[in-house]
mmCIF file of C-alpha atoms and ligand atoms in Angstrom:
data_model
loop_
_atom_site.group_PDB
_atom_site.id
_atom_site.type_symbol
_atom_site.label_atom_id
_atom_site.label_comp_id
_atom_site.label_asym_id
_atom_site.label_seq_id
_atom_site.Cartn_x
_atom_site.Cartn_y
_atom_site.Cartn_z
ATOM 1 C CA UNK A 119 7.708 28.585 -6.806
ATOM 2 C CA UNK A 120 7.840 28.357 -10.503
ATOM 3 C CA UNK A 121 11.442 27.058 -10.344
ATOM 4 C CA UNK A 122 10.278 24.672 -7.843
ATOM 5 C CA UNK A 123 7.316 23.255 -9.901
ATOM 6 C CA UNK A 124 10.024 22.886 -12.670
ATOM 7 C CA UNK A 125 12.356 20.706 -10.691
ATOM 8 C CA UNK A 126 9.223 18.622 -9.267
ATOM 9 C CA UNK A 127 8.823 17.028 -12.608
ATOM 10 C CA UNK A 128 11.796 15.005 -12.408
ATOM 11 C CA UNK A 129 13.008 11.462 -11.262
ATOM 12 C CA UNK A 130 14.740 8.823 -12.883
ATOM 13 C CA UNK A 131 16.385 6.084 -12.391
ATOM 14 C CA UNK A 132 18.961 4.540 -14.044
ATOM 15 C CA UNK A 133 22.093 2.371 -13.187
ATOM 16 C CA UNK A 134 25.368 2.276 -14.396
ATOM 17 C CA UNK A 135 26.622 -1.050 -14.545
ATOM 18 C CA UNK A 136 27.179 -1.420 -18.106
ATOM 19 C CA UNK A 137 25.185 -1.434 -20.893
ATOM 20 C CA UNK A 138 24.338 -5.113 -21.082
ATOM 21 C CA UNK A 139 21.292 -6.556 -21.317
ATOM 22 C CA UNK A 140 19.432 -7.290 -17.482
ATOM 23 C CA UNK A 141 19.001 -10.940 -18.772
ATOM 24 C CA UNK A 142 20.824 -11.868 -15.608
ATOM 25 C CA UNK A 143 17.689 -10.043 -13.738
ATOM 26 C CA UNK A 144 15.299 -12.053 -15.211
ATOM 27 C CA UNK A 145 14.536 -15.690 -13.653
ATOM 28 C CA UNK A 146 15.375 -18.006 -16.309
ATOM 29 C CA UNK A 147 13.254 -20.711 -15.136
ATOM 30 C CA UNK A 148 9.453 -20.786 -17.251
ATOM 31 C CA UNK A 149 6.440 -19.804 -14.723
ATOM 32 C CA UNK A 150 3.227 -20.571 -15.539
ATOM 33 C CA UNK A 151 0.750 -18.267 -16.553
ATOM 34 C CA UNK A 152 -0.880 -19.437 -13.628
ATOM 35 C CA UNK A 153 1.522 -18.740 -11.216
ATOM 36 C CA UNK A 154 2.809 -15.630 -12.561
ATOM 37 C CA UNK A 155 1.307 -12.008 -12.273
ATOM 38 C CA UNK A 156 0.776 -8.979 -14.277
ATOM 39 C CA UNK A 157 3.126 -7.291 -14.429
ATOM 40 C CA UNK A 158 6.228 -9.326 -13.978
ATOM 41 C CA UNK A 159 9.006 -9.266 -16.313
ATOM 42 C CA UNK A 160 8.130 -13.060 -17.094
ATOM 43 C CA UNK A 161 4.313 -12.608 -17.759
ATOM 44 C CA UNK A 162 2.422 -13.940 -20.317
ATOM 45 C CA UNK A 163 0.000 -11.435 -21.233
ATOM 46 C CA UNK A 164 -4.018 -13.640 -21.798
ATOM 47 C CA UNK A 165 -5.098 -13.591 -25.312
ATOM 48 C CA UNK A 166 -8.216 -12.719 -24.039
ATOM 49 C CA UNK A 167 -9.232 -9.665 -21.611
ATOM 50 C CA UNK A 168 -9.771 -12.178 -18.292
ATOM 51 C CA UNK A 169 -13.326 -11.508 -16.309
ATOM 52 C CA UNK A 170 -11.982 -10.133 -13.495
ATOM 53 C CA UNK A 171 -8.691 -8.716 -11.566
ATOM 54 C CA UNK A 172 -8.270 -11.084 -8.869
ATOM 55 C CA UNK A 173 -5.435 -12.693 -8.624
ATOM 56 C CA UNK A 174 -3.811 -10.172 -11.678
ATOM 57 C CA UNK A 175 -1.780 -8.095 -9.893
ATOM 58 C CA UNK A 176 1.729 -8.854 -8.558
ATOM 59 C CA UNK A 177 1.977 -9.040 -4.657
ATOM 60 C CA UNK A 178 3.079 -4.749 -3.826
ATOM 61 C CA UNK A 179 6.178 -6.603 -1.848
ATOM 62 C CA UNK A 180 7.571 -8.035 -5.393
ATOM 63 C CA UNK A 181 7.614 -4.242 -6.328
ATOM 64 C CA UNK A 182 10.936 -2.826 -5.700
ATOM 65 C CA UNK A 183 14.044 -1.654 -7.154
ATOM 66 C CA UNK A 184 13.903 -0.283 -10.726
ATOM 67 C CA UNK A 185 9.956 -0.746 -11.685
ATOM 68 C CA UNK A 186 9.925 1.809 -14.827
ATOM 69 C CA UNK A 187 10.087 5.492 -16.125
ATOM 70 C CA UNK A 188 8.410 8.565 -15.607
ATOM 71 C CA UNK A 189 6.517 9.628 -19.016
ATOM 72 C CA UNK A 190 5.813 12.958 -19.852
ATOM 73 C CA UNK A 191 2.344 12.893 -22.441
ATOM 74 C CA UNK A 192 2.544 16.881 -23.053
ATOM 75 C CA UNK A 193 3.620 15.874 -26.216
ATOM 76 C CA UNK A 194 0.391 13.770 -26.683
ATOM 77 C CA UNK A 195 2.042 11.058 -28.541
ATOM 78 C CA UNK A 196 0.645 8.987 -31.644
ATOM 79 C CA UNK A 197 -0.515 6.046 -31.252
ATOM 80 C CA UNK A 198 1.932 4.128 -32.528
ATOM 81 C CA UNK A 199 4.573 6.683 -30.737
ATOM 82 C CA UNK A 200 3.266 5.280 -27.380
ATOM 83 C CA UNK A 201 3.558 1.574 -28.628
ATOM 84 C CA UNK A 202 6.949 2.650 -30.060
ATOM 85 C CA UNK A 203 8.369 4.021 -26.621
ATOM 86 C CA UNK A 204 6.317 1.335 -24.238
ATOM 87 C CA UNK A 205 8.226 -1.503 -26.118
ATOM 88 C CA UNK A 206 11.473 0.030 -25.564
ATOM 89 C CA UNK A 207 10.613 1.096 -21.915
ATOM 90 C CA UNK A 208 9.827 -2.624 -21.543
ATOM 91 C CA UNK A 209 12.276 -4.730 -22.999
ATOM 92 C CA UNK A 210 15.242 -2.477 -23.535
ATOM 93 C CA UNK A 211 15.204 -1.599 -19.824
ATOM 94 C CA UNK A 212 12.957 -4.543 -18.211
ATOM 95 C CA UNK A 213 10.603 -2.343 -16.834
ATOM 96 C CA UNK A 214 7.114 -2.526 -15.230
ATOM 97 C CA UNK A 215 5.543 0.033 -15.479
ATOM 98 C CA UNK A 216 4.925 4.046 -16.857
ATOM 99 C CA UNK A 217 4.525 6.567 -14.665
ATOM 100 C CA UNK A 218 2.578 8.989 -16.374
ATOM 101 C CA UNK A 219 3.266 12.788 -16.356
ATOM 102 C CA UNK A 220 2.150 15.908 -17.632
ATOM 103 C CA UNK A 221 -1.068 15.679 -19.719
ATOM 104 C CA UNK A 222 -2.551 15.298 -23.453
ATOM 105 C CA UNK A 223 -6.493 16.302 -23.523
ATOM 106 C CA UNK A 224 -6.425 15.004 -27.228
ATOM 107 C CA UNK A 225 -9.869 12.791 -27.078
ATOM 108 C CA UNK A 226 -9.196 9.563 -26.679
ATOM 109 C CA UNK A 227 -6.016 9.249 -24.955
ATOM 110 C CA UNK A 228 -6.252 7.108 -22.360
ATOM 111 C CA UNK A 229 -7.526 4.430 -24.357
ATOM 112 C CA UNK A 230 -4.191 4.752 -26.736
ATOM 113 C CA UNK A 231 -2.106 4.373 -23.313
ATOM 114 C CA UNK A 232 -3.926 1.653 -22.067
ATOM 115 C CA UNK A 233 -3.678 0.354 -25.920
ATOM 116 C CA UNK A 234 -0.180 0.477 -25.654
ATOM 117 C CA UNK A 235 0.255 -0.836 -22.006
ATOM 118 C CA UNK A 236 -1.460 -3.628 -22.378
ATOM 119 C CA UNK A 237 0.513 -4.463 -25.447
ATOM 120 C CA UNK A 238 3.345 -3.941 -24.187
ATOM 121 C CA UNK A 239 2.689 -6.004 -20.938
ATOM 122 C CA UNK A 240 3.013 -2.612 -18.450
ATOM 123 C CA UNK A 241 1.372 -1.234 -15.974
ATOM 124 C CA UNK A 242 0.367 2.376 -15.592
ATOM 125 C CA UNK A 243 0.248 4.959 -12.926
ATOM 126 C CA UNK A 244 -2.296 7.139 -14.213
ATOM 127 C CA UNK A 245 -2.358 10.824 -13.724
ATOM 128 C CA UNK A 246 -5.012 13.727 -12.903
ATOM 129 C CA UNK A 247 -2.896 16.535 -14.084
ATOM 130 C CA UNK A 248 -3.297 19.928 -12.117
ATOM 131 C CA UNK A 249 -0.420 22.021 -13.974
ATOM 132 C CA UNK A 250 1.038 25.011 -12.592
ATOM 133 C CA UNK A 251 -1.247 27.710 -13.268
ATOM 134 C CA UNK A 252 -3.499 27.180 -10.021
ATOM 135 C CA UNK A 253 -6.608 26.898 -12.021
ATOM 136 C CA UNK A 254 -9.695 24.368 -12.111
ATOM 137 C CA UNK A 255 -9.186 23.310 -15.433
ATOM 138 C CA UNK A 256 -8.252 19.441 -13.381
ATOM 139 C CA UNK A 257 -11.620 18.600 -12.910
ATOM 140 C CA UNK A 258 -12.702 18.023 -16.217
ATOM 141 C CA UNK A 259 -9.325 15.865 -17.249
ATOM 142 C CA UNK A 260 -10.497 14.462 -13.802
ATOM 143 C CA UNK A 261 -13.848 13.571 -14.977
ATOM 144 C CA UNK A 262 -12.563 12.720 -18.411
ATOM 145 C CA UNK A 263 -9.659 10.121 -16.751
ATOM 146 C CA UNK A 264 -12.301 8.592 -14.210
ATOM 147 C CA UNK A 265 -14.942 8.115 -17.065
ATOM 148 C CA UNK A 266 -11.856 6.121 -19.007
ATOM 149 C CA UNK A 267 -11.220 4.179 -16.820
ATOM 150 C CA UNK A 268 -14.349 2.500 -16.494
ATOM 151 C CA UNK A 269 -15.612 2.457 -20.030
ATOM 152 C CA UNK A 270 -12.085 0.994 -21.376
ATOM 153 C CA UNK A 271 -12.647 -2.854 -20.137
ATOM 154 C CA UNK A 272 -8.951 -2.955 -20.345
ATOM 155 C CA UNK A 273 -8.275 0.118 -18.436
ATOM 156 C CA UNK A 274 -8.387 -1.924 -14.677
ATOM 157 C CA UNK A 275 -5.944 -4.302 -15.918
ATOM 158 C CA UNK A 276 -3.066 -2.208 -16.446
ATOM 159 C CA UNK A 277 -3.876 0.612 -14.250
ATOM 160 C CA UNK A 278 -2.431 0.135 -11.149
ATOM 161 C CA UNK A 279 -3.029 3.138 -9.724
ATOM 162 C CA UNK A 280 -4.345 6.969 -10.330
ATOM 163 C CA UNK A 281 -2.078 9.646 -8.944
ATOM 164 C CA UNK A 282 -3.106 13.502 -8.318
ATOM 165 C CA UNK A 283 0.026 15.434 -9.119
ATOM 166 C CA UNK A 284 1.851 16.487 -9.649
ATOM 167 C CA UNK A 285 2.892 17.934 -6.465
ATOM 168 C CA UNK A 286 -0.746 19.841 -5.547
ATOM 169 C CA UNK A 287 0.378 20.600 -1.859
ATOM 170 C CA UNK A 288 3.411 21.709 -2.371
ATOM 171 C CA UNK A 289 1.648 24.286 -5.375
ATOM 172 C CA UNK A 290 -0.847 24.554 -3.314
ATOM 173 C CA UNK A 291 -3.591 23.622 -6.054
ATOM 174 C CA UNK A 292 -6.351 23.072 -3.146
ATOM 175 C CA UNK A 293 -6.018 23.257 0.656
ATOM 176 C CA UNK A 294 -5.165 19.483 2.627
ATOM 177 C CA UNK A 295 -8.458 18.530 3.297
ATOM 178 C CA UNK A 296 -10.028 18.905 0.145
ATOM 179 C CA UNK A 297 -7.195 17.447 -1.500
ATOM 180 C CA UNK A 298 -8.169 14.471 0.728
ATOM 181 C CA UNK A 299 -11.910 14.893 -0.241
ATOM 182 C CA UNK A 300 -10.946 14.809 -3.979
ATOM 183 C CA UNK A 301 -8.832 11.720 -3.157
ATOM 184 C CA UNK A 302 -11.832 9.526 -1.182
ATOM 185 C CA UNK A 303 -14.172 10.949 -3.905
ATOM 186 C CA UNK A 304 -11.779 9.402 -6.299
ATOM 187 C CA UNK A 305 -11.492 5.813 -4.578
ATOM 188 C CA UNK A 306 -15.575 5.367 -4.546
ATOM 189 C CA UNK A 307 -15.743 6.334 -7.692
ATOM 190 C CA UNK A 308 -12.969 3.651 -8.932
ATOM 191 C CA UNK A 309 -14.040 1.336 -6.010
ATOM 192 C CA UNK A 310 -16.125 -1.389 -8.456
ATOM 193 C CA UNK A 311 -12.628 -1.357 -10.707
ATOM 194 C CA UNK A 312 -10.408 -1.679 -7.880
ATOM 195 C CA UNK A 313 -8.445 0.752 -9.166
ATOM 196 C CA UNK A 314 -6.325 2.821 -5.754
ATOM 197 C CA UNK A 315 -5.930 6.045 -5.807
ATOM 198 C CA UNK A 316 -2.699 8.656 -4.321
ATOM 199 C CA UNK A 317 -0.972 11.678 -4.096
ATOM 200 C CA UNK A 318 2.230 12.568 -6.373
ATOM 201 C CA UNK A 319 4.544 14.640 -4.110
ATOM 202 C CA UNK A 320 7.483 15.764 -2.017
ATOM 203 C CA UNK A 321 8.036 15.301 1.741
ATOM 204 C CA UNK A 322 8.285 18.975 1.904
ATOM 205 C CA UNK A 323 4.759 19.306 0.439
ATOM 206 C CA UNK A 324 3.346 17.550 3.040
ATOM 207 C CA UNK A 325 5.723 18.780 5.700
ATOM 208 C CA UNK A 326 4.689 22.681 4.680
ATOM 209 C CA UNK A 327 1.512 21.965 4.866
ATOM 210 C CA UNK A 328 1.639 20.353 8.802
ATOM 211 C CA UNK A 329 2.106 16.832 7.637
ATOM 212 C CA UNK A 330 -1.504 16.581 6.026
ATOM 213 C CA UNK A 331 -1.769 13.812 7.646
ATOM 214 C CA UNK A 332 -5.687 13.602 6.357
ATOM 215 C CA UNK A 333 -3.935 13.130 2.833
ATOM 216 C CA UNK A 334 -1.856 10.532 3.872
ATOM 217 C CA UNK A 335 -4.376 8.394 5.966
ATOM 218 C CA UNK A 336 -6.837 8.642 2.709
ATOM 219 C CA UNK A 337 -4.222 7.527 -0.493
ATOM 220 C CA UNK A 338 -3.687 4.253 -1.096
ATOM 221 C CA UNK A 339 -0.075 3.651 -1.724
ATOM 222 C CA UNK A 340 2.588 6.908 -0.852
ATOM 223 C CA UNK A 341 4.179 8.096 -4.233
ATOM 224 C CA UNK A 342 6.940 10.076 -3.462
ATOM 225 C CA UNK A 343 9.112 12.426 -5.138
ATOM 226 C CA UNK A 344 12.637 11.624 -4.173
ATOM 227 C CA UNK A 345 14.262 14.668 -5.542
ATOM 228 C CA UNK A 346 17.795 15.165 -3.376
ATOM 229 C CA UNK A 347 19.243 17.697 -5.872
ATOM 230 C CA UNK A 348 17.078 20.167 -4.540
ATOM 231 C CA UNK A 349 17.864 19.590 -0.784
ATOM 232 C CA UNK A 350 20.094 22.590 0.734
ATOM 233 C CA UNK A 351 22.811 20.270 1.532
ATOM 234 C CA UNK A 352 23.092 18.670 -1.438
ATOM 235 C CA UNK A 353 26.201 17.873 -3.265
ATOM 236 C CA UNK A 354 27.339 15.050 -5.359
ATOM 237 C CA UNK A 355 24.943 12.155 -6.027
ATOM 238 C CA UNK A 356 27.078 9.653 -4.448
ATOM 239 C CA UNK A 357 26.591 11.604 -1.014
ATOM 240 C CA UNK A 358 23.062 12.073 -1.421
ATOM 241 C CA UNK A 359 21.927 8.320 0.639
ATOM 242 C CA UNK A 360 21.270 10.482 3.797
ATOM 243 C CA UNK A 361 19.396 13.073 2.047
ATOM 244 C CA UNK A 362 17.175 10.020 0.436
ATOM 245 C CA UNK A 363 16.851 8.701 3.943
ATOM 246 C CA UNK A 364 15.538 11.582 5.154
ATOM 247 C CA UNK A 365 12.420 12.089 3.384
ATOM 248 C CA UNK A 366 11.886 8.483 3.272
ATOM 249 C CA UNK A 367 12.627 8.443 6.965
ATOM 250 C CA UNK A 368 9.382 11.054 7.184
ATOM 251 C CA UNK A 369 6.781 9.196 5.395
ATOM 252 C CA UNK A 370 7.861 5.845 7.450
ATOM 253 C CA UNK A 371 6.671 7.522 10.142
ATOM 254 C CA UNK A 372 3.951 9.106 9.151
ATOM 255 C CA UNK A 373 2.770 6.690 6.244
ATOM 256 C CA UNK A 374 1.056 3.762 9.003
ATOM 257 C CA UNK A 375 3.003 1.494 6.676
ATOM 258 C CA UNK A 376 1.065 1.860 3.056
ATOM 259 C CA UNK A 377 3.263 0.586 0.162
ATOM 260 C CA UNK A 378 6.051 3.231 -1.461
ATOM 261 C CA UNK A 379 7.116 4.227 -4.901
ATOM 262 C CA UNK A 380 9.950 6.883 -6.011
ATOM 263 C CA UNK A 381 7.719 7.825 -8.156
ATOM 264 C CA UNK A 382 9.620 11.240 -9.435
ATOM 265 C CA UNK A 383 13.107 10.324 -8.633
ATOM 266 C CA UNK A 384 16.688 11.738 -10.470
ATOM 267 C CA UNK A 385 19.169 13.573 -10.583
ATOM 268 C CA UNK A 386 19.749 16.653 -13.019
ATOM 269 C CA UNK A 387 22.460 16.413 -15.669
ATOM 270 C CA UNK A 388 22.731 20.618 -15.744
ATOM 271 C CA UNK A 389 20.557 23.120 -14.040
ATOM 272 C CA UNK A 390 18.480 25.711 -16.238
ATOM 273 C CA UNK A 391 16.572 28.164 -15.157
ATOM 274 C CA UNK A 392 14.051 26.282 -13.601
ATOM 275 C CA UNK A 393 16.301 23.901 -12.252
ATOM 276 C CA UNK A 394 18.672 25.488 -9.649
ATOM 277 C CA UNK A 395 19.820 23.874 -6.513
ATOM 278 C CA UNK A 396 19.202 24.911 -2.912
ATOM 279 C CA UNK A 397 22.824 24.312 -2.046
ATOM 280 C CA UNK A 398 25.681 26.078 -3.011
ATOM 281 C CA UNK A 399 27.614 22.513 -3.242
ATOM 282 C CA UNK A 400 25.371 20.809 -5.223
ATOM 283 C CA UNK A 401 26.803 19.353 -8.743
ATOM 284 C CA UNK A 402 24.963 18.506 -11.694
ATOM 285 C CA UNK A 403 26.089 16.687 -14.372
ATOM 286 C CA UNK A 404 25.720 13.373 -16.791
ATOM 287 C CA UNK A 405 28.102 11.610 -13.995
ATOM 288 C CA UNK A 406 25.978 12.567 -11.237
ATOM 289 C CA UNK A 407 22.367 11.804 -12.881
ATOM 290 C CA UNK A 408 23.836 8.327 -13.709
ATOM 291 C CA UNK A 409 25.202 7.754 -9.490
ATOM 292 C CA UNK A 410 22.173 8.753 -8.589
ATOM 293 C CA UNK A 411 20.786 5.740 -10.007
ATOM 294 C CA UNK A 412 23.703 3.534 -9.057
ATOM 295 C CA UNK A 413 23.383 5.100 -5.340
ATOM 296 C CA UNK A 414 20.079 3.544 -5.660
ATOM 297 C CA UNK A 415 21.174 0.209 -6.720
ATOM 298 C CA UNK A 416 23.474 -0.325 -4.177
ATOM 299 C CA UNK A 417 20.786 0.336 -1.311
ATOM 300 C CA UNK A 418 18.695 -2.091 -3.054
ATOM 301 C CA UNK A 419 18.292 -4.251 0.070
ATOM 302 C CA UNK A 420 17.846 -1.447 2.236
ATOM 303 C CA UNK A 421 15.253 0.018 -0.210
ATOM 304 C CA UNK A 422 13.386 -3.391 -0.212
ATOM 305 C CA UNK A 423 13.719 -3.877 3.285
ATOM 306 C CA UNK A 424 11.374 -0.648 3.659
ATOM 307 C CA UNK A 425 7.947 -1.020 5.136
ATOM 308 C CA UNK A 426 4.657 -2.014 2.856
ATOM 309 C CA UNK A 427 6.843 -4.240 0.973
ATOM 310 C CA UNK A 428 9.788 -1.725 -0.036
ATOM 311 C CA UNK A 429 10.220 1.185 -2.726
ATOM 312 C CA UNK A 430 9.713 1.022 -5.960
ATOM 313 C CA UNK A 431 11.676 3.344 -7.679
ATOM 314 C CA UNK A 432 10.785 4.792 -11.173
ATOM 315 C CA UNK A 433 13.659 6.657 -13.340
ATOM 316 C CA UNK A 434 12.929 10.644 -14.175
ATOM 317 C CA UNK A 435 12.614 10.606 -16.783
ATOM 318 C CA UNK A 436 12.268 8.703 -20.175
ATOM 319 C CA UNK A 437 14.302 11.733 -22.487
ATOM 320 C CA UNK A 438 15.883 14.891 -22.203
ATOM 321 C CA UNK A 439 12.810 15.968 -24.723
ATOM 322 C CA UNK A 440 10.124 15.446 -21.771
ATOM 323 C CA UNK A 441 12.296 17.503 -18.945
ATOM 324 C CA UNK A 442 16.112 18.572 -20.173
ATOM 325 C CA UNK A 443 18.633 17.331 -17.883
ATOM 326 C CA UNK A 444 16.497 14.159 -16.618
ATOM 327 C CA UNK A 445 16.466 12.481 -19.381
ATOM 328 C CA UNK A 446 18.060 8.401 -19.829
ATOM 329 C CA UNK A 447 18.031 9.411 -23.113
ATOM 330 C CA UNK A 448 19.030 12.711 -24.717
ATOM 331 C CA UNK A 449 17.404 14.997 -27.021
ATOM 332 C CA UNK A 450 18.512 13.402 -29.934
ATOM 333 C CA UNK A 451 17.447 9.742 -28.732
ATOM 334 C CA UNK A 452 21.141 8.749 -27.446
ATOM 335 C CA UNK A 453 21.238 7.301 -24.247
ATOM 336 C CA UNK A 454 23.526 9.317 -22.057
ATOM 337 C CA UNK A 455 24.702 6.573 -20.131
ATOM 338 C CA UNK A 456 24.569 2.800 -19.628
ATOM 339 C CA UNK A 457 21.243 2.097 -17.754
ATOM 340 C CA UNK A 458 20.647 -0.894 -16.579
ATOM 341 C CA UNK A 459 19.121 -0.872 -12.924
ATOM 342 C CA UNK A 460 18.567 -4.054 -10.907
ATOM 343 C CA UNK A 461 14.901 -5.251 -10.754
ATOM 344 C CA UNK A 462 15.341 -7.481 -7.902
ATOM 345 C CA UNK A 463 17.820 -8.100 -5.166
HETATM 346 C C1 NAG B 189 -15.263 -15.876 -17.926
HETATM 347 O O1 NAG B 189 -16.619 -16.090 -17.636
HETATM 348 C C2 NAG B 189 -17.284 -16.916 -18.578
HETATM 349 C C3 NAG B 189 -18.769 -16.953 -18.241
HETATM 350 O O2 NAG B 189 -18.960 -17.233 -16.877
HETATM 351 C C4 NAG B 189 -16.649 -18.299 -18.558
HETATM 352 O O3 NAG B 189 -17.263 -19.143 -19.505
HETATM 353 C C5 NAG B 189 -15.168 -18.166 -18.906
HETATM 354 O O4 NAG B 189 -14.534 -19.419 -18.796
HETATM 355 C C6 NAG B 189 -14.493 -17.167 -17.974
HETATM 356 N N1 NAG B 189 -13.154 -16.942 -18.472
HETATM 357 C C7 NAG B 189 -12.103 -17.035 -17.684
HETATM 358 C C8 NAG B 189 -10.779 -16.739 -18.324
HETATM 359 O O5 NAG B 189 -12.166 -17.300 -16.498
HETATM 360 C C1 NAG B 190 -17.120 8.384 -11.807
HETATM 361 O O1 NAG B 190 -16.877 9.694 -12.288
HETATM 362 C C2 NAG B 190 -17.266 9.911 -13.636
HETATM 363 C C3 NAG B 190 -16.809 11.303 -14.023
HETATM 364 O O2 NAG B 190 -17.296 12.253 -13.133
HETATM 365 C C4 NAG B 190 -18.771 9.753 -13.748
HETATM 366 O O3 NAG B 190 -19.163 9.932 -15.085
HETATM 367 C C5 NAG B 190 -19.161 8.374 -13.285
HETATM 368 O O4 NAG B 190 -20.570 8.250 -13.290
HETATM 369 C C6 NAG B 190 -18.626 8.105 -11.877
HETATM 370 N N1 NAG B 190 -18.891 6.724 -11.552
HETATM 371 C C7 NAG B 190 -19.194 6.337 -10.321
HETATM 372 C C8 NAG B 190 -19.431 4.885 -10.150
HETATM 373 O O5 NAG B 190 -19.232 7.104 -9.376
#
């Protein structure tokens, strides 16, 4: 299970193309602020916090393809770190959002990432972090994250939505039904911010648990983790469209439509002892990580063609630092390969 857990963490997406700027993916022509919505790569962020969300949020069906990174906070970045890596997840890569990971008690937090968010014109999928020891230690970052979020008046406006991960069924963290519980408690609580709420995890984590279906009829949005490496036919990246497919397959018919993310999705550059494959034929490497991502790109139609307005992907993950072998960039800050995933098609 441990290796499992390990592997869990991971997604990423990244595109080969080459390393030129996504200028091309950005529509040149000037929308209002008016007709524009947070958080599209051509938004104006308001000088002033506005009174309410309506009308904030981008439509979920403009939210496919390449939407942002998975962000491990274990480190429990400064400040200015977060600002720092947010502007470079933004406009070096044209990103929308963070997908947060891991978790940083360090007083205060939230209010530094939805500092930095807002600043940097992202949104956030917030986490409830359970970690792998089995223990109850969640509810109070639960209480802490839900109290955040509604004393920060910024909080609603970059928070798109608050994930319970990572992976709780398939560590078994609580039983289906009161991982359901904790997720409707979650929604009334948030319900006056309008603020949704889901469930970070694998097909197999539902799948080993019966489906728990109650799970997926409570969350608002399905964030899956599209991990193919790990599948016991896996082999090279480029082959891996069918083994995507699959799990995706399972959640269309089982997910009565709700809106998709990737939202821990990659491929490993080497295995380590916490990341070993399932299949005998399966090859990791920088090559492979980076086809992953192009795989992805070239099924961007058929990934936006996908029910409750298509799949968002996000890339696992930002650097080598936050889970080695997953990262865009590598331990020393290089990027490992040209990344530059489409945003639209
Ligand atoms: C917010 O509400 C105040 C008070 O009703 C109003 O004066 C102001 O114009 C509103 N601001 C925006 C951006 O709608
Ligand atoms: C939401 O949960 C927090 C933390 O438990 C609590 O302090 C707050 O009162 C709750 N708010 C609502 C509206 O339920």
């Amino acid at each position: 299970m441990p290796m499992l857990q390990l592997f869990l963490t991971i997604l990423l997406s990244a595109q080969l193309a080459l390393a030129l700027p996504l200028n091309d993916h950005v529509d040149p022509v000037q929308h209002s602020q008016a007709t524009s919505c947070f958080p599209a790569l051509d938004f104006k962020m308001p000088a002033a916090v506005p009174n309410n969300t309506a009308g904030w949020w981008c439509d979920a069906s403009t939210e496919y393809a390449f939407v942002g990174f998975s962000y491990e906070v274990t480190a429990c970045q400064s400040r200015d770190q977060l600002h720092r890596d947010f502007n470079d997840i933004r406009h070096h890569f044209n990103s929308r959002y963070v997908r947060l990971y891991g978790v940083c008690d360090r007083e205060g937090f939230y209010d530094d990432i939805v500092d930095a968010a807002w600043a940097n014109t992202l949104g956030v999928h917030a986490l409830i972090w359970f970690g792998f020891n089995l223990d109850d230690v969640w509810e109070g970052r639960r209480d802490v994250l839900l109290g955040a979020l509604h004393a920060n008046p910024r909080a609603k406006f970059v928070t798109r939505v608050l994930q319970f991960g990572s992976e709780p069924l398939y560590d078994g963290v609580l039983p289906h039904d009161q991982l359901a519980e904790q997720v409707i408690l979650a929604k009334a609580n948030l319900s006056s911010l309008g603020i949704p709420v889901t469930v970070s995890e694998l097909a197999y984590g539902y799948q080993e648990r019966g489906g728990a279906q109650d799970v997926l009829d409570a969350i608002d949005s399905i964030n899956i983790h599209m991990l193919p490496f790990f599948a016991q036919d896996a082999s090279t990246a480029t082959n891996a469209w069918p083994l995507v497919q699959r799990d995706l397959q399972w959640f269309i018919d089982h997910g009565d439509g709700k809106k998709m993310y990737f939202d821990e999705n990659g491929w490993p550059s080497v295995t380590s002892p916490s990341v070993q494959p399932n299949s005998p034929n399966a090859v990791s490497n920088v090559a492979n990580e980076k086809n992953y991502y192009t795989l992805l790109d070239q099924h961007c139609q058929d990934l936006k063609n996908v029910v409750g307005g298509g799949i968002g992907w996000f890339a696992h993950i930002y650097s080598d630092n936050m889970e080695p072998g997953y990262g865009i960039y590598d331990s020393s800050g290089r990027l490992k390969f040209p990344f530059a995933p489409r945003t639209h098609c």
